[in-house]
mmCIF file of C-alpha atoms and ligand atoms in Angstrom:
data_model
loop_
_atom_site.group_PDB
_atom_site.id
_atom_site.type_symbol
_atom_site.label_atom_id
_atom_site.label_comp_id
_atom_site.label_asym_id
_atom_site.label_seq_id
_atom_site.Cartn_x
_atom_site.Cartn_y
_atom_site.Cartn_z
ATOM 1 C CA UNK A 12 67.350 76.880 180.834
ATOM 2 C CA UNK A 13 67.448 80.262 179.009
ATOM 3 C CA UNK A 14 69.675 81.730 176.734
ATOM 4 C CA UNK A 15 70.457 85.420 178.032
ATOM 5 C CA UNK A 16 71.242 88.715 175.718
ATOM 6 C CA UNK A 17 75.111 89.448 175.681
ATOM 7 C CA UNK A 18 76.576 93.322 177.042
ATOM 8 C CA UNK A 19 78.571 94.390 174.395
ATOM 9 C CA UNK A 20 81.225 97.620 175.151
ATOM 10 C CA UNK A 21 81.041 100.166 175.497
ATOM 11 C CA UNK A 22 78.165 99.577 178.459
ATOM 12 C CA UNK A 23 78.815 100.901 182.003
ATOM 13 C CA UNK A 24 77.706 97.395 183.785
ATOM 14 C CA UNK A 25 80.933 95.984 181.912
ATOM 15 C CA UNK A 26 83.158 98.376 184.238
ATOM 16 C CA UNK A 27 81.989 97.596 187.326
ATOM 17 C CA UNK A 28 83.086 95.123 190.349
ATOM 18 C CA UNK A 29 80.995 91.935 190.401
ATOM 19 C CA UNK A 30 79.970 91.154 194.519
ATOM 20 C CA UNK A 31 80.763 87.586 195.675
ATOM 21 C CA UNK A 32 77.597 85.327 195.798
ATOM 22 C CA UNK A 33 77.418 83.973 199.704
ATOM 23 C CA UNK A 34 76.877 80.369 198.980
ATOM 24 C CA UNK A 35 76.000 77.851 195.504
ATOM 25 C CA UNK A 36 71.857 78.288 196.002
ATOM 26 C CA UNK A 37 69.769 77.730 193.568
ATOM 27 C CA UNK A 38 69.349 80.867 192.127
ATOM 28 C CA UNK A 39 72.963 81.171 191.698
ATOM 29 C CA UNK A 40 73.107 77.634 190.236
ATOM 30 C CA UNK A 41 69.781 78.718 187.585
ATOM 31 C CA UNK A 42 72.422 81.531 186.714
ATOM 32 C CA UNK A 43 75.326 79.011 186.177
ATOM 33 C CA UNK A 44 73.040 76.727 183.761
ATOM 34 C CA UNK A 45 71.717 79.440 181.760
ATOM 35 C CA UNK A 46 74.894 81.290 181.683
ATOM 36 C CA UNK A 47 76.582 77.588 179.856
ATOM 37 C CA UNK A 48 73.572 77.501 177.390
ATOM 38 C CA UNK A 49 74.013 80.870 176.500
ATOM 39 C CA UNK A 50 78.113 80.641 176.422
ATOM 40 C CA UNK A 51 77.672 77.664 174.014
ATOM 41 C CA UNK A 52 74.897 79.500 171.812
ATOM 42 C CA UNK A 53 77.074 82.604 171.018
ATOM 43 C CA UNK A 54 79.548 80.121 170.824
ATOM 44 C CA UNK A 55 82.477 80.768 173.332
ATOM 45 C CA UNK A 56 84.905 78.909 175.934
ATOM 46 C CA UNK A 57 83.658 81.255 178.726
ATOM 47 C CA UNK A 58 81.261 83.456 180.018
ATOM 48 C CA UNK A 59 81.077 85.786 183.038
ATOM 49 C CA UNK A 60 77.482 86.822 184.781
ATOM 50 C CA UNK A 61 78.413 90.694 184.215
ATOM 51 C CA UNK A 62 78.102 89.728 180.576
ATOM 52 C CA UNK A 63 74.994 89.028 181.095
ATOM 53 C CA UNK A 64 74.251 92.154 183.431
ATOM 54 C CA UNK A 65 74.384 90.149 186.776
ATOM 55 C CA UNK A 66 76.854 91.674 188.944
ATOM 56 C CA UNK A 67 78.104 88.291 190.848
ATOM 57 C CA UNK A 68 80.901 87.076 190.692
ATOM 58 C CA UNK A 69 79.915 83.677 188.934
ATOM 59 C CA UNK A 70 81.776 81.608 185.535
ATOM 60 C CA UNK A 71 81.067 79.113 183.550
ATOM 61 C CA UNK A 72 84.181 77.523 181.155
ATOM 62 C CA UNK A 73 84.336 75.101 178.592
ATOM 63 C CA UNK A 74 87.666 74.172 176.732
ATOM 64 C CA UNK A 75 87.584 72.019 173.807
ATOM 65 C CA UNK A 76 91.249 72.009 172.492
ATOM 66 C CA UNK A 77 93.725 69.314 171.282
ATOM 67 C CA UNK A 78 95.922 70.418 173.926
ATOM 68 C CA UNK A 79 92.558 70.795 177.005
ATOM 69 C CA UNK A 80 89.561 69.506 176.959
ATOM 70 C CA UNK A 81 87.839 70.748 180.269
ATOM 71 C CA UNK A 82 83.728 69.889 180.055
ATOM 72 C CA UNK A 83 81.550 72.295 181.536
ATOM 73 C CA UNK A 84 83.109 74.201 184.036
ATOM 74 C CA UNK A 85 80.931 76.526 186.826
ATOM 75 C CA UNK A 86 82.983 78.994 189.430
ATOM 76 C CA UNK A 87 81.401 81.425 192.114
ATOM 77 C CA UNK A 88 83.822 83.509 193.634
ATOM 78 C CA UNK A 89 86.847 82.299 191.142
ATOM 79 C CA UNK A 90 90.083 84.001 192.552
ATOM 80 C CA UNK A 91 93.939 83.283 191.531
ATOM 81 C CA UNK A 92 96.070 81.664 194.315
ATOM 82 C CA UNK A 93 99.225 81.096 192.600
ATOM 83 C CA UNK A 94 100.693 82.644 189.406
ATOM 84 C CA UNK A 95 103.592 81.455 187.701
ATOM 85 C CA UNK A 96 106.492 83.954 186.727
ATOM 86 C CA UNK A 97 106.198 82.696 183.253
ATOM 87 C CA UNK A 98 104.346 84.713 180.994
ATOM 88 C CA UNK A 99 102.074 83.363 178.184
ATOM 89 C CA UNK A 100 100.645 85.607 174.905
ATOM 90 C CA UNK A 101 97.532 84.727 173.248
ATOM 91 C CA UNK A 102 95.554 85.998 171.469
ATOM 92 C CA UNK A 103 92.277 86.825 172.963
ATOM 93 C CA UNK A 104 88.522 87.835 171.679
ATOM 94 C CA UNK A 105 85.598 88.539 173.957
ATOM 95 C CA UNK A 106 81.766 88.026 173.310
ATOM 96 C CA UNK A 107 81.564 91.158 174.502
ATOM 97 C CA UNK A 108 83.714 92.558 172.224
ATOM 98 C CA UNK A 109 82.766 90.999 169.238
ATOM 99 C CA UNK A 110 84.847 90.472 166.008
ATOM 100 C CA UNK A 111 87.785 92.437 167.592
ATOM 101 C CA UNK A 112 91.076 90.421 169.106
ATOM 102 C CA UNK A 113 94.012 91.244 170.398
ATOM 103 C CA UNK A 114 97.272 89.526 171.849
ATOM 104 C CA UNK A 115 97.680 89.574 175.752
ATOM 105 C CA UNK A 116 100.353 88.953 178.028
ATOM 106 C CA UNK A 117 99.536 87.044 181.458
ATOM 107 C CA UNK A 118 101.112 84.844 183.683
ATOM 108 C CA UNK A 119 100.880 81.088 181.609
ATOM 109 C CA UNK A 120 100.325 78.745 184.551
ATOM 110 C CA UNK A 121 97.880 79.712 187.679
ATOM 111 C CA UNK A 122 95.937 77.626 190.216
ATOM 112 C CA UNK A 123 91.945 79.017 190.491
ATOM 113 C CA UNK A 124 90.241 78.690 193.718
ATOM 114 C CA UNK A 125 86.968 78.765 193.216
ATOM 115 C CA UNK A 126 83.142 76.929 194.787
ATOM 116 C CA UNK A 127 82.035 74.103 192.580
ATOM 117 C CA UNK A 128 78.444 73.997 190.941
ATOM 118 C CA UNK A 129 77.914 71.722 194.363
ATOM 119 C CA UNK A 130 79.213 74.511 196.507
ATOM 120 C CA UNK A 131 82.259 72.610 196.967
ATOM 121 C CA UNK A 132 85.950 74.756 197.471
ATOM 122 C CA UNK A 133 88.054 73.493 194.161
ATOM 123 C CA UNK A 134 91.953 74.282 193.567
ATOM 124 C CA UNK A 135 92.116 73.789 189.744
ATOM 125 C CA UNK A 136 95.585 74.565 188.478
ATOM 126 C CA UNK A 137 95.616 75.797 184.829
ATOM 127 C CA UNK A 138 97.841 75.988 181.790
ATOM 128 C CA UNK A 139 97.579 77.266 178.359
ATOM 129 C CA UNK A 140 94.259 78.334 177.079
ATOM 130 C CA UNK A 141 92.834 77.573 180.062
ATOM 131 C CA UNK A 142 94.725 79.774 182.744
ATOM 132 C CA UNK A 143 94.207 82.553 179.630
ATOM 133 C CA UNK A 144 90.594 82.317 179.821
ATOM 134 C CA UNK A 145 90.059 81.715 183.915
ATOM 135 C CA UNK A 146 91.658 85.035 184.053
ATOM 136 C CA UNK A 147 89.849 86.574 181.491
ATOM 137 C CA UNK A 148 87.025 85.410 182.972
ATOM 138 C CA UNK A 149 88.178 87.078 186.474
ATOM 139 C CA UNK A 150 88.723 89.956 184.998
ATOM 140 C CA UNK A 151 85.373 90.565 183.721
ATOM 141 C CA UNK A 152 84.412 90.326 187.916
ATOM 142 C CA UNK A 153 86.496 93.310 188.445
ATOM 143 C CA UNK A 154 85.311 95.253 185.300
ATOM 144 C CA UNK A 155 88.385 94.641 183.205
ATOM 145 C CA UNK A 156 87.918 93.583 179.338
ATOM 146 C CA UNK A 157 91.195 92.346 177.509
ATOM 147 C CA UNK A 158 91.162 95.826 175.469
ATOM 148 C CA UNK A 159 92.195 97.462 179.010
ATOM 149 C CA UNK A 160 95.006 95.104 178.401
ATOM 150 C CA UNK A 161 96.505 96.442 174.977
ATOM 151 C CA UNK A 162 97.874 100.161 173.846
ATOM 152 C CA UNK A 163 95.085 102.712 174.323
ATOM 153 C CA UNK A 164 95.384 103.414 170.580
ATOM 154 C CA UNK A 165 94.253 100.075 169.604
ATOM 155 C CA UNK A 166 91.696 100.476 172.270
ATOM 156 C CA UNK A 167 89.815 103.425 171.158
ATOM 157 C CA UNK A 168 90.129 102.666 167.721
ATOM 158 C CA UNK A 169 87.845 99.493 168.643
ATOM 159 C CA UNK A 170 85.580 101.219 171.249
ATOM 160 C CA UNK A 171 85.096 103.651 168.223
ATOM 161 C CA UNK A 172 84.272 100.880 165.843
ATOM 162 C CA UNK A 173 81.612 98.707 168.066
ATOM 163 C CA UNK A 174 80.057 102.395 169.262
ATOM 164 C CA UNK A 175 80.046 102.894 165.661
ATOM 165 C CA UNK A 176 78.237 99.323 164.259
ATOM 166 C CA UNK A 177 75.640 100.056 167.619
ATOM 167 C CA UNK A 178 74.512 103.467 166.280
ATOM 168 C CA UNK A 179 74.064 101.867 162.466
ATOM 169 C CA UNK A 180 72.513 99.034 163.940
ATOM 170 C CA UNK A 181 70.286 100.977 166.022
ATOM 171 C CA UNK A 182 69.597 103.113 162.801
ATOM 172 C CA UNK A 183 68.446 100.162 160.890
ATOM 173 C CA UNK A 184 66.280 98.824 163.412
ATOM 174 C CA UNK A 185 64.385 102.270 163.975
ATOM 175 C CA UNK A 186 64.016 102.510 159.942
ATOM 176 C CA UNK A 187 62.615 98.683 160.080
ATOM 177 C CA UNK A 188 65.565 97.050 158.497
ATOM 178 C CA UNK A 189 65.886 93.311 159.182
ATOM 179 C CA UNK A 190 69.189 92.638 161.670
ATOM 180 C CA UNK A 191 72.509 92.089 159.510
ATOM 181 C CA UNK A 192 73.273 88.287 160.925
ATOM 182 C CA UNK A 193 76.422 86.856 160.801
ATOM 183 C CA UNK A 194 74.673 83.744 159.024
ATOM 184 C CA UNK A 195 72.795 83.936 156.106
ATOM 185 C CA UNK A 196 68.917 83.435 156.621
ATOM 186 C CA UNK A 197 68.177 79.886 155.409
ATOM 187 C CA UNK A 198 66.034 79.704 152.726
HETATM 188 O O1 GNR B 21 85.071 82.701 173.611
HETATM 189 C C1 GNR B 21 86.072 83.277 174.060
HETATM 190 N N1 GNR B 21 87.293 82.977 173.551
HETATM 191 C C2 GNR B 21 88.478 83.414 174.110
HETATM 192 C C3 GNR B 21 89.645 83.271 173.352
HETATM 193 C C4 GNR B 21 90.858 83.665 173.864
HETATM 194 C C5 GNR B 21 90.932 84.209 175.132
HETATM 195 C C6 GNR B 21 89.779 84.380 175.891
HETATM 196 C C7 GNR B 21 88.564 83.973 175.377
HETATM 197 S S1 GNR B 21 87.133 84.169 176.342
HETATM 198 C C8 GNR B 21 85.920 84.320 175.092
HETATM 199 C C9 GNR B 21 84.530 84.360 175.702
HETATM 200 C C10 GNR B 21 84.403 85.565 176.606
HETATM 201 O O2 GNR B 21 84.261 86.692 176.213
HETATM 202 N N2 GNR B 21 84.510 85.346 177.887
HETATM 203 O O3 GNR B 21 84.455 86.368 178.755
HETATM 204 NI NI1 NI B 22 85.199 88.096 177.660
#
């Protein structure tokens, strides 16, 4: 297992339409592993392979809520087969988005169709957090990041900000700086 680097937008790979793998090999199943160990090192609850820069459509998911508790979850070819007409809000963040969130509106229940880390066609019907972040997840195969989802002001004001800490960051790093971690270096 290998823990991969993270996209973070604005990057053109992020905007493109993931290609459905053709069947659970194990390539695609190397992907899925080392996709979960690098979901739970950043942390998250989800991860998409163009996140990553692999454009197939591949997810991994893992829940750990009072109200869901899912274990690892792997999906090639995820794809919604039933929406309710309920809508939920939540309030969502991306890894590849990073320290920027934002409240969006989707449908709250939906049933994912998706092939198993076996290969195996799954109906998983979702609620909650969970049908949030299976379509969040989906929409990452299609190029869409939950900022496409909110007013275009509040959009380009964070596009400006993370374009922004990339150019100081890559400043830093081409003056020798160490990198500004979120955790303090231990001692
Ligand atoms: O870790 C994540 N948390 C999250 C919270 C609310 C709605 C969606 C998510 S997904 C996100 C990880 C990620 O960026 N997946 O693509
Ligand atoms: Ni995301």
């Amino acid at each position: 297992m290998a823990t991969l680097p993270i996209l973070t937008a604005p990057d053109p790979r992020l905007k493109k339409k993931s290609a459905p793998v053709d069947s659970v090999d194990a390539e695609v199943r190397q992907l899925m592993d080392d996709m979960l160990e690098t979901m739970y090192a950043a942390p998250g609850i989800g991860l998409a392979a163009p996140q990553v820069g692999v454009l197939k459509r591949v997810v991994v998911l893992d829940i750990e809520r009072e109200d869901v508790k899912t274990g690892p979850l792997f999906m090639a070819n995820p794809e919604i087969v039933e929406a309710s007409d309920e809508d939920l809000s939540y309030e969502e963040g991306c890894l590849s988005v990073p320290e920027h969130y934002g409240e969006v509106v989707r449908p709250a229940k939906v049933t994912v169709r998706y092939l198993d880390r076996d290969g195996k066609q799954q109906d998983m019907a979702c609620e909650g957090l969970l049908a949030t972040c299976v379509q969040h997840e989906i929409d990452h195969l299609d190029g869409v990041l939950f900022i496409d989802h909110i007013s275009a002001l509040k959009r380009n004001m964070i596009l400006r900000k993370l374009l922004k800490a990339r150019k100081e960051k890559e400043r830093d790093e081409a003056e020798g700086k160490p990198a500004k971690d979120k955790e303090p270096a231990p001692a």
